[in-house]
Short mmCIF file of C-alpha atoms in Angstrom, two decimals:
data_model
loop_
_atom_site.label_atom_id
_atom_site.label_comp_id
_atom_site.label_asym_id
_atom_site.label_seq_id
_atom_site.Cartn_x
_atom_site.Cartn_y
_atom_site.Cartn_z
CA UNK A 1 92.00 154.14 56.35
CA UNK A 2 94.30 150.93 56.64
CA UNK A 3 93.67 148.45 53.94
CA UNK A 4 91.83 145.28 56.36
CA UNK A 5 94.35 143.00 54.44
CA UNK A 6 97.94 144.75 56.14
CA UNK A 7 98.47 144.68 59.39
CA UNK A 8 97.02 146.88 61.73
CA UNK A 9 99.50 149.54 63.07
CA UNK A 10 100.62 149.29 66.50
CA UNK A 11 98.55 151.18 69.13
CA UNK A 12 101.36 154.42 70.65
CA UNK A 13 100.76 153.51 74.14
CA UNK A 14 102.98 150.45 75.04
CA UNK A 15 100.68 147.38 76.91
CA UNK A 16 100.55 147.54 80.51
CA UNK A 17 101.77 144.39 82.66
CA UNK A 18 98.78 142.55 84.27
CA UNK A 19 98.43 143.81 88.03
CA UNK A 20 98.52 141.43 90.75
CA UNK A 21 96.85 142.23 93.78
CA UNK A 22 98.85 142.80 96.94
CA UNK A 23 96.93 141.02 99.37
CA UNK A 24 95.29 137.16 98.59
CA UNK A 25 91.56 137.37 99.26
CA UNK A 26 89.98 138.01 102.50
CA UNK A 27 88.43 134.45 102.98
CA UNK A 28 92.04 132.61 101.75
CA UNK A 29 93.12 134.13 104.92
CA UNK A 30 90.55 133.73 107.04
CA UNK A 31 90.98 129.55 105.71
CA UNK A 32 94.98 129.75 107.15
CA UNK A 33 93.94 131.61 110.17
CA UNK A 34 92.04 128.78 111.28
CA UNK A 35 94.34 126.13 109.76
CA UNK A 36 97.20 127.06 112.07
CA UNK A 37 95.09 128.28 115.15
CA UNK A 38 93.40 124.69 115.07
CA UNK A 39 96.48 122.77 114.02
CA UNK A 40 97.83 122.37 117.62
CA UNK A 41 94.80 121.78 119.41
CA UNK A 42 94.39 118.64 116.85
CA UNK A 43 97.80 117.86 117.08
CA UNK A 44 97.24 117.85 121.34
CA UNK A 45 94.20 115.98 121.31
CA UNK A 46 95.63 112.98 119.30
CA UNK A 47 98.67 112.98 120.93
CA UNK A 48 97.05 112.30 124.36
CA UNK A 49 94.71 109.53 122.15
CA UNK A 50 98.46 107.88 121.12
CA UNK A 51 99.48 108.72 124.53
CA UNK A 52 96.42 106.15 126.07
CA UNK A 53 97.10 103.66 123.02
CA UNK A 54 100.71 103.25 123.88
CA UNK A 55 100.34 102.86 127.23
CA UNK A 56 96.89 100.54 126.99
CA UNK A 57 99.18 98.11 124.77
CA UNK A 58 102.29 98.62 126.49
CA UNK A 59 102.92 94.79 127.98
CA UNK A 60 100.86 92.78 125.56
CA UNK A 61 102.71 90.70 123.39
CA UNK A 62 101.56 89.80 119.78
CA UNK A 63 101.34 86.60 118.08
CA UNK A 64 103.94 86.03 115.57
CA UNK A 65 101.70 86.15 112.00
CA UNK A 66 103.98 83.26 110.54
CA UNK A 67 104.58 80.65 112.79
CA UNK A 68 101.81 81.65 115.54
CA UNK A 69 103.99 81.75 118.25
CA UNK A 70 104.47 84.35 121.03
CA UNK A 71 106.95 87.13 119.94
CA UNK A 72 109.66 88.74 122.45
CA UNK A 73 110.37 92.53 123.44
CA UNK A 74 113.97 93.11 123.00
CA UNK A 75 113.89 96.93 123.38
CA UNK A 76 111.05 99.67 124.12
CA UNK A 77 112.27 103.21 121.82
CA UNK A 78 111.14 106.61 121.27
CA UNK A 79 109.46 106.46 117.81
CA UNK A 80 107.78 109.23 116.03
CA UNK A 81 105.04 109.02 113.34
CA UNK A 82 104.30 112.12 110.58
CA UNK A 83 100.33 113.13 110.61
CA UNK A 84 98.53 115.54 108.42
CA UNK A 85 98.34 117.55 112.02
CA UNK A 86 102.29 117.40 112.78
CA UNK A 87 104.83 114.93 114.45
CA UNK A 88 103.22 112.24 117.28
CA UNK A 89 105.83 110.37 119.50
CA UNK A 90 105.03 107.70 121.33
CA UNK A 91 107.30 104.88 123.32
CA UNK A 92 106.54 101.40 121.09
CA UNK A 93 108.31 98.04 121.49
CA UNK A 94 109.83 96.59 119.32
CA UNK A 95 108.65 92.63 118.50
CA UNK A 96 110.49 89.60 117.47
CA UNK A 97 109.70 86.15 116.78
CA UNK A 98 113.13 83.90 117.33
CA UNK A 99 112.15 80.88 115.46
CA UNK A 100 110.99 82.71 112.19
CA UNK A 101 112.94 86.10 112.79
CA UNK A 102 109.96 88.06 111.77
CA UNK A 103 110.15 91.39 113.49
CA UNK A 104 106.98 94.21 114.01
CA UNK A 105 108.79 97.39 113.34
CA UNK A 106 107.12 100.57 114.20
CA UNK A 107 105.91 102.91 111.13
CA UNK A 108 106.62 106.55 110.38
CA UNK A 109 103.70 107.59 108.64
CA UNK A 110 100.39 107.53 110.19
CA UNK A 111 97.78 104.72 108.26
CA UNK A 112 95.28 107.94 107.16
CA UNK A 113 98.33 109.79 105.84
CA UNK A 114 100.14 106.71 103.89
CA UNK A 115 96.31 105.98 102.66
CA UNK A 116 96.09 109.36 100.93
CA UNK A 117 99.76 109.35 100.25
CA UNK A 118 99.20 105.76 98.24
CA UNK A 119 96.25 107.49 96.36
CA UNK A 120 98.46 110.47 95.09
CA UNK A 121 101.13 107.94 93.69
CA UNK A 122 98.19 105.74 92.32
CA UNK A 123 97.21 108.99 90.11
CA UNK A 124 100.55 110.73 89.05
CA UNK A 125 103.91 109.80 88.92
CA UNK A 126 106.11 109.67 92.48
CA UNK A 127 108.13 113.05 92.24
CA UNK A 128 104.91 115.12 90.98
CA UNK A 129 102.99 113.12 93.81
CA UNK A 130 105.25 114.24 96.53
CA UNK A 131 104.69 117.75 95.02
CA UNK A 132 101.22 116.82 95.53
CA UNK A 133 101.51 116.12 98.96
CA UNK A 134 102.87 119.90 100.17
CA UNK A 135 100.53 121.45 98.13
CA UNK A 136 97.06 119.67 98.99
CA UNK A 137 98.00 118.47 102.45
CA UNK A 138 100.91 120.49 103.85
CA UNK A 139 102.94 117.44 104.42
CA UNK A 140 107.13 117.54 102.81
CA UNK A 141 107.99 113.82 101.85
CA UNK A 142 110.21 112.79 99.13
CA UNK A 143 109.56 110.87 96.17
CA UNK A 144 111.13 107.77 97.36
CA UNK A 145 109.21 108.17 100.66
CA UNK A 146 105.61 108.24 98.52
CA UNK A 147 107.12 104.99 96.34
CA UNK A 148 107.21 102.95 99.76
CA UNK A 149 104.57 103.73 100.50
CA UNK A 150 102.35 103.11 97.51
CA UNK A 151 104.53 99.83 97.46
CA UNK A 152 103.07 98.83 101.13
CA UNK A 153 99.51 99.89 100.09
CA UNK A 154 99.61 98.03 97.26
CA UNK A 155 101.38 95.06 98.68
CA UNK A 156 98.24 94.57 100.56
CA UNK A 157 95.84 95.18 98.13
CA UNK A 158 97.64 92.86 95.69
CA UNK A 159 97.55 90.15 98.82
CA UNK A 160 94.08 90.53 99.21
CA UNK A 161 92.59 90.62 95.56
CA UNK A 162 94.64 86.93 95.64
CA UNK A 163 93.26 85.80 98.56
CA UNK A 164 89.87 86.66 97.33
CA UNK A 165 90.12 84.93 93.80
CA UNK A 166 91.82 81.38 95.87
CA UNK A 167 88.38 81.59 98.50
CA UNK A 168 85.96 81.71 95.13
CA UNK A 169 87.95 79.46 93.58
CA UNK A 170 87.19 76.95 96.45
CA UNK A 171 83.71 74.88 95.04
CA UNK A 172 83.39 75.34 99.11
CA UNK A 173 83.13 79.51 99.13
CA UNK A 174 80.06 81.32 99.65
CA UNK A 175 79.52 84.41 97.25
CA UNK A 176 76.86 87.13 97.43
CA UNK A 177 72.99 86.28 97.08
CA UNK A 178 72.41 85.71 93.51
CA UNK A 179 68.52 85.83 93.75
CA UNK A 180 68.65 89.21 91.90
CA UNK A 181 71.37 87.95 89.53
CA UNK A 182 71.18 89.76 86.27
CA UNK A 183 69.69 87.57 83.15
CA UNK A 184 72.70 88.76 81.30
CA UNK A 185 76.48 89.76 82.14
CA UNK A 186 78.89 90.70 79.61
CA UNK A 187 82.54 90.02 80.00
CA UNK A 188 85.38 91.80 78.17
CA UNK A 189 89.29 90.75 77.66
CA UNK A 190 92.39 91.74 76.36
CA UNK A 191 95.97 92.77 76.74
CA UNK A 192 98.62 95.02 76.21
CA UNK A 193 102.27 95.77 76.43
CA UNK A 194 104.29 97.19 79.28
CA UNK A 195 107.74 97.76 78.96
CA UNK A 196 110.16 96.42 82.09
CA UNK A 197 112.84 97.12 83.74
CA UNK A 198 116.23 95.80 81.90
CA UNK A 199 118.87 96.21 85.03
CA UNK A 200 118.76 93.93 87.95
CA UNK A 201 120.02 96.55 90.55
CA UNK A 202 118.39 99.92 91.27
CA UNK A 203 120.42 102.83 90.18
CA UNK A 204 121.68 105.05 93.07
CA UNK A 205 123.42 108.76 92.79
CA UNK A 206 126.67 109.07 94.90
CA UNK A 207 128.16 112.05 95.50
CA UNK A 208 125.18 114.18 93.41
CA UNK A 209 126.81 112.54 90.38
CA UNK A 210 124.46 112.58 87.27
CA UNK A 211 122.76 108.59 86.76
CA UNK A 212 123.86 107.18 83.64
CA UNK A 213 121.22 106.87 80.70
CA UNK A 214 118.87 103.26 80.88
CA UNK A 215 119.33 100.94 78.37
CA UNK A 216 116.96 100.97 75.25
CA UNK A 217 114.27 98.08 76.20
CA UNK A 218 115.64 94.88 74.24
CA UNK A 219 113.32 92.87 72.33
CA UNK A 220 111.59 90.17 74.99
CA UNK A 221 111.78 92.86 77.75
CA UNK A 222 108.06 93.75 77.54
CA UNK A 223 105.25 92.04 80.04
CA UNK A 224 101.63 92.14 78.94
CA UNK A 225 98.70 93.35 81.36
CA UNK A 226 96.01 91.57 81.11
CA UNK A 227 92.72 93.50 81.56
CA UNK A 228 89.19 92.32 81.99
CA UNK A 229 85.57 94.40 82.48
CA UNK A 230 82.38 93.58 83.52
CA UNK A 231 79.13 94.82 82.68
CA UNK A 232 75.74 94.77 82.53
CA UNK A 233 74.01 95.66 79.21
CA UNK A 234 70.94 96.56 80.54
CA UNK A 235 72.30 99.53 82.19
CA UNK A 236 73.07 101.20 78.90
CA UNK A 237 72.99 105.08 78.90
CA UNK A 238 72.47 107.63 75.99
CA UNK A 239 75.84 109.95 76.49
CA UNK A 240 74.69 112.05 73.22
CA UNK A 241 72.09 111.58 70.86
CA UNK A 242 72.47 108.25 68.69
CA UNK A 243 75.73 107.63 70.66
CA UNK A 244 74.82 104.65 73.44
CA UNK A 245 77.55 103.61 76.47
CA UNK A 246 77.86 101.37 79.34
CA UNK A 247 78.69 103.73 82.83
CA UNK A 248 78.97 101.03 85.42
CA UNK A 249 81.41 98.66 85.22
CA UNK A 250 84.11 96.89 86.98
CA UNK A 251 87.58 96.55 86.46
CA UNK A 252 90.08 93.82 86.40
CA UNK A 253 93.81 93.38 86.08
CA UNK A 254 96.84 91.25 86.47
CA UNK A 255 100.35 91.12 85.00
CA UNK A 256 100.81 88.32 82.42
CA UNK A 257 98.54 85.35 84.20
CA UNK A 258 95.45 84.52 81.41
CA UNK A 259 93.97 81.54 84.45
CA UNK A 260 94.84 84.90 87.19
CA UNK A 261 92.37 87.31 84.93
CA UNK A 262 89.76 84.61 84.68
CA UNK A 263 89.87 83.90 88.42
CA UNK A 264 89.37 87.72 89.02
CA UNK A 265 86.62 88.34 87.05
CA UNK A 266 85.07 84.97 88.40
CA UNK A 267 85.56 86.47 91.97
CA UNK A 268 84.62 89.59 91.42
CA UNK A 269 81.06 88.14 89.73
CA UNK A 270 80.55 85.92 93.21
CA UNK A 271 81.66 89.59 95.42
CA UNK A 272 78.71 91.18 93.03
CA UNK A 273 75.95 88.61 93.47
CA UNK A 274 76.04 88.66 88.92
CA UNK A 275 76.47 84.96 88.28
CA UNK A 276 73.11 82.75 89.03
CA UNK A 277 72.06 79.61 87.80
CA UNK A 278 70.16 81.65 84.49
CA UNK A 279 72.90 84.43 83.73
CA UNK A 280 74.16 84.52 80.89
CA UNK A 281 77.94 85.39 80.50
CA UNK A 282 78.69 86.80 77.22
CA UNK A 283 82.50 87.20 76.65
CA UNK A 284 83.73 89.36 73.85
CA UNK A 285 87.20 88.74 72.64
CA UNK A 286 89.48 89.49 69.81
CA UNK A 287 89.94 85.84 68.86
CA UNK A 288 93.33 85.38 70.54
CA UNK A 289 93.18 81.41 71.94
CA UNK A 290 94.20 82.12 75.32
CA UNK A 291 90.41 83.89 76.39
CA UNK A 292 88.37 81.35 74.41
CA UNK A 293 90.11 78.42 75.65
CA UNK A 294 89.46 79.72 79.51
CA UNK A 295 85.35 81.04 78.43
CA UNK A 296 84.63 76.68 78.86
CA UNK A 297 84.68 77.68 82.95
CA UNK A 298 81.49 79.33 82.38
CA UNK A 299 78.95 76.68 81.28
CA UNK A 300 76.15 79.20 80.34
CA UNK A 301 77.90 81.67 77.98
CA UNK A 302 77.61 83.32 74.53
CA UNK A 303 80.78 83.98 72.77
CA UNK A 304 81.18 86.91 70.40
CA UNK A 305 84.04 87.60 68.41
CA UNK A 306 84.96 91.59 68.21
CA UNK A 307 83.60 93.29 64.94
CA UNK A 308 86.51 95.96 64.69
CA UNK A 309 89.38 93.37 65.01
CA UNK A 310 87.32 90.84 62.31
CA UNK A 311 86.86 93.98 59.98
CA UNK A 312 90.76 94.65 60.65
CA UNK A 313 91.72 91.34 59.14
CA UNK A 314 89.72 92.44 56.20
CA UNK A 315 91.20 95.60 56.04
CA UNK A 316 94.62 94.13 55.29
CA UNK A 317 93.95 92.15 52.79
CA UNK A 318 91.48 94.91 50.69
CA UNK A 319 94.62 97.15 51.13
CA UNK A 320 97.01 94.54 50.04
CA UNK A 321 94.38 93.86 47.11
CA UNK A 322 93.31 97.29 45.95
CA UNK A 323 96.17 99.44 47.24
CA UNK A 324 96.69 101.39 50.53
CA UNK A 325 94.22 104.24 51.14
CA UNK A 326 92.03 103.93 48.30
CA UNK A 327 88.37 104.06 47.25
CA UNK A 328 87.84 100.67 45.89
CA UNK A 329 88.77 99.08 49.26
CA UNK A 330 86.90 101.27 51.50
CA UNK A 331 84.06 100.30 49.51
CA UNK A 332 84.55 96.81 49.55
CA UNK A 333 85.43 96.42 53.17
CA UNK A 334 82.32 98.94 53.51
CA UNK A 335 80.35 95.92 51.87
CA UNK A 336 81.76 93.27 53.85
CA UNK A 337 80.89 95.02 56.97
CA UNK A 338 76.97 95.29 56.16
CA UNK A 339 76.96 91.56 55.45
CA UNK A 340 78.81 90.70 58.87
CA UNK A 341 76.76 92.99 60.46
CA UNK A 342 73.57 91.57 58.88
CA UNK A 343 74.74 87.80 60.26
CA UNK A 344 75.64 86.67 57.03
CA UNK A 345 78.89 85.31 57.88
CA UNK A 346 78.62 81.98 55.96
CA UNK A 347 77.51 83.88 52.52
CA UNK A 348 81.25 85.95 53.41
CA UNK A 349 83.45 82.88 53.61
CA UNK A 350 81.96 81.76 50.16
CA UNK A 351 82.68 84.47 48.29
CA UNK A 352 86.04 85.31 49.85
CA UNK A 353 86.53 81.57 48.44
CA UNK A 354 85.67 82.67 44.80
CA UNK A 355 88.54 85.27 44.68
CA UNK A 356 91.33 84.56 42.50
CA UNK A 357 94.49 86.30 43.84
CA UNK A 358 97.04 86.60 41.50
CA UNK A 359 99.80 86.88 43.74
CA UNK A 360 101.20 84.61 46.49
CA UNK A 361 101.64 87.10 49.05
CA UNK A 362 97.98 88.16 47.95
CA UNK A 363 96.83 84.67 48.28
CA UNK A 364 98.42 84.01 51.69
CA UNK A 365 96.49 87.17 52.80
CA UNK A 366 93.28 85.72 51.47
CA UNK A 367 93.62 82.24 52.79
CA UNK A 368 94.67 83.40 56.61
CA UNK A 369 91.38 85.81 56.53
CA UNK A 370 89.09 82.73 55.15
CA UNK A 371 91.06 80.30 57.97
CA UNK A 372 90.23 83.38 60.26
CA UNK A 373 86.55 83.81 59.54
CA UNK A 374 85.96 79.80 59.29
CA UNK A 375 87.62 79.53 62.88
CA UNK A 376 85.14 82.12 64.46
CA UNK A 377 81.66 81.97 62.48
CA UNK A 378 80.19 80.98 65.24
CA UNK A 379 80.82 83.62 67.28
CA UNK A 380 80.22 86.02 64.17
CA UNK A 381 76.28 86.15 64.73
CA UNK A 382 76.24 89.64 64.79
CA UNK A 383 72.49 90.46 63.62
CA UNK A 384 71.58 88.10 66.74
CA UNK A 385 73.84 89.85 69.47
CA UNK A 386 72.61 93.27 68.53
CA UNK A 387 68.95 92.25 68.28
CA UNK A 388 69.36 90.38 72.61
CA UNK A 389 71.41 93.69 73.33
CA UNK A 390 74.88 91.94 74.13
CA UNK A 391 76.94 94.93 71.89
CA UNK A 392 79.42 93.42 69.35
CA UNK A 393 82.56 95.74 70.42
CA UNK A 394 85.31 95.58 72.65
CA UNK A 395 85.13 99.10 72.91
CA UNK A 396 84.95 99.00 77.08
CA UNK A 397 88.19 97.05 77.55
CA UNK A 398 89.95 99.28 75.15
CA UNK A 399 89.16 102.06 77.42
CA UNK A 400 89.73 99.92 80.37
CA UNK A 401 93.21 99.60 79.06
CA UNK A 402 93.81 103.55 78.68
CA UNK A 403 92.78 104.56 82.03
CA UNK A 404 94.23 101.70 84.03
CA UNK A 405 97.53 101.13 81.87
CA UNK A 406 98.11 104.23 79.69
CA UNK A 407 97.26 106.94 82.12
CA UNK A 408 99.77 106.09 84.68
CA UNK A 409 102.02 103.11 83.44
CA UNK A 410 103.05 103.74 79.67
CA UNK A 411 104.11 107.45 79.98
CA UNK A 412 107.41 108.73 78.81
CA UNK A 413 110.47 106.85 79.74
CA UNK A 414 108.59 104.31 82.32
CA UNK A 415 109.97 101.38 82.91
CA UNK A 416 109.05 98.59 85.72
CA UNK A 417 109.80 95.95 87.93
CA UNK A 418 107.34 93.22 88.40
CA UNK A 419 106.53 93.69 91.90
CA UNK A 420 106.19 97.15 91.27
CA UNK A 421 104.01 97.11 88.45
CA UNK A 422 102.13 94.33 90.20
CA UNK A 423 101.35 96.49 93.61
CA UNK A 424 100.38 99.55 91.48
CA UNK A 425 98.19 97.91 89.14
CA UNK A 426 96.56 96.32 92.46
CA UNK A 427 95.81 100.62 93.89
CA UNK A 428 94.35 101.40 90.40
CA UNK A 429 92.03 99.32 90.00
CA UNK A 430 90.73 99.47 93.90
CA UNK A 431 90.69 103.02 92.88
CA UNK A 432 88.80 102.79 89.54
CA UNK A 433 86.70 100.61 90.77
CA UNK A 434 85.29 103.20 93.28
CA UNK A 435 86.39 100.62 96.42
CA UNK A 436 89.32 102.68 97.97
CA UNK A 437 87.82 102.59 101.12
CA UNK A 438 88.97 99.16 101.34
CA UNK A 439 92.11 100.23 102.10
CA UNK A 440 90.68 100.85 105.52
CA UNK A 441 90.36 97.54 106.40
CA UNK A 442 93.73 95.86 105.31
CA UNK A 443 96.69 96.36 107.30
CA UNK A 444 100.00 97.69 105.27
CA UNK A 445 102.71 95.41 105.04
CA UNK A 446 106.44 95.31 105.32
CA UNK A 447 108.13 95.32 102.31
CA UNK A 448 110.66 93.08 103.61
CA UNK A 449 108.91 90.04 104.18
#
């Protein structure tokens, strides 16, 4: 009998290669059968509904969306759109104002296709998107073709979300019914890094020569997305036991602006009917100036400095104190935490005052976290917050920032241009914030005006 500690001898029969079956399963083919014996009866009966559209509109001129004027018909063409069904062709003029030179130029995807074209690019990156495309909906596009148009989509969502946050701005605007306004909304900001594009031009491939290498981002060449989430903390939900989280929220985004996150989230809490004359806006930060010096435009609010960034501060100077990794600074940062926790912030600052460093460096440490907890106490009431339910963490935002930055903008070797990063950002969060069918009622733009 083999000893259990050597291996085991091979068995004498050699392992058999897993069998694949000849034929896919019956209802797999039963699914294509119908697929292509329906396909051209679809693809008929919305041909003949172009067919009556085309020749309903043939004749009436548009109004030039510019300048308002009347726009011209220089030339009627043969143009043909790609649908989920197959290829429509239909005759469609072609419009142009002459004072502004704007010109309505007819589209080659159809708006239900481009919509679900938009949402693959909003979720992966463009050449695994167009991959996408063939294998959920049958359609062959190439990468470039899905990056127009997620750029058009998200063009127009970017247009609108900027429209919407100049009409609230407006003292004259009318939001949503705030008799049901919640007693209490809490507010969550912060930012993060996204590296940019460092050449001017796009790179092109002649000749199927191989692109050269991008530059290494230089210092400077990095943009910050601002990101900002609303909640309410009376929906609270136990995910597992002891563990508590906040499911429903609400997303905002923009690409550098602190006053164009503000105006967001201040639209977005008119849209939702959250801000009445008796609600409460508590906004947690990590005490960078920029969000506390734009909290003043809500005049009932509670401000609340984040407990993991103010134990962070703390946590550099133990380790700078006691030494990196060891026991006597867990323990007294351990000890500090109970005591901010507990709301005694005051009783912190006074004994962080009786500590005698003994070197500069260790007293520069010492006097930036005192300057740090003096400039915040009162936002450090942390026994209070947790006792009216407001939560102490920025814990939401920081996910925030991983599903609508991380996930899709910050993976290997992305880089991007303003506008493009701007348009994108504008599809993920209509996305995230479960309001993609508002696609359906914006018209996609031309990326040349």
């Amino acid at each position: 009998m083999p000893s259990p500690h050597l291996p085991r001898p091979e068995p004498k029969t050699p392992p058999t290669r897993p069998v694949l079956a000849d034929d896919p399963p019956r209802f797999l083919l039963l699914e294509r059968e119908v697929e292509i014996a329906y396909r051209p009866q679809m693809l008929a009966a919305l041909q003949s509904k172009v067919d009556a559209f085309a020749a309903a509109a043939r004749g009436t001129a548009p109004v030039c969306p510019q300048c308002g004027q009347p726009m011209r018909c220089p030339d009627t063409r043969e143009v043909s759109w790609l649908a989920r069904c197959g290829c429509l062709h239909a005759p469609v003029s072609r419009y142009r104002c002459p004072p502004c030179r704007y010109e309505c130029r007819p589209g080659r995807i159809s708006g239900a296709l481009a919509r679900l074209l938009a949402l693959l690019a909003t979720v992966a990156p463009y050449p695994l998107a167009a991959r996408l495309a063939w294998l959920l909906l049958g359609v062959t596009i190439s990468p470039m073709g899905i990056w127009r148009v997620a750029q058009r989509w998200g063009e127009a969502a970017a247009h609108h979300t900027d429209a919407l946050s100049r009409y609230h701005a407006d003292s004259r605007s009318i939001g949503a019914p705030t008799q049901a306004a919640p007693s209490t909304v809490v507010l969550g900001v912060d930012g993060c890094s996204l590296g940019m594009q460092v050449h001017s031009k796009r790179r092109h491939r002649k000749a199927g020569e191989t692109l050269p290498p991008l530059p290494p981002i230089e210092e400077g060449r990095f943009r910050e997305v601002k990101t900002g989430v609303l909640l309410l903390p009376s929906e609270r939900a136990e995910t597992s036991p002891g563990r508590r989280s906040v499911v429903p929220r609400f997303l905002g985004t923009c690409l550098g602006d602190a006053d164009a996150i503000f105006a967001r989230l201040y639209a977005q809490l008119r849209e939702l009917g959250w801000v009445g004359a008796h609600t409460m806006v508590v906004i947690v930060g990590d005490g960078a100036e920029w969000i506390w010096n734009r909290a003043t435009m809500f005049v009932r609010r509670c401000e609340i400095l984040d407990f993991w960034h103010a134990l962070e501060h703390a946590w550099e100077f133990a380790q700078l104190r006691y030494g990196e990794g060891s026991a006597q600074a867990d323990r007294w940062v351990h000890e500090l935490a109970e005591d901010l926790r507990a709301g005694k912030v005051q009783g912190v600052i006074a004994r962080l005052k009786r500590v005698r460093p003994k070197t500069p460096e260790l007293r520069e440490s010492l006097q930036a976290l005192i300057r740090y907890y003096t400039e915040n106490a009162g936002r450090m009431r942390y026994d209070e917050y947790l006792r009216l339910g407001y939560g102490i963490g920025s814990g939401a935002v920081e996910s925030a920032h991983k599903q609508v930055v991380h996930a899709r903008f910050r993976q290997a070797g992305m880089r991007w241009s303003e506008a493009g990063a701007r348009r994108l950002l504008a599809l993920r969060r209509l996305l995230l914030n479960d309001n993609w069918a508002l696609l359906d009622r914006l018209r996609m733009v031309s990326l040349a005006h």
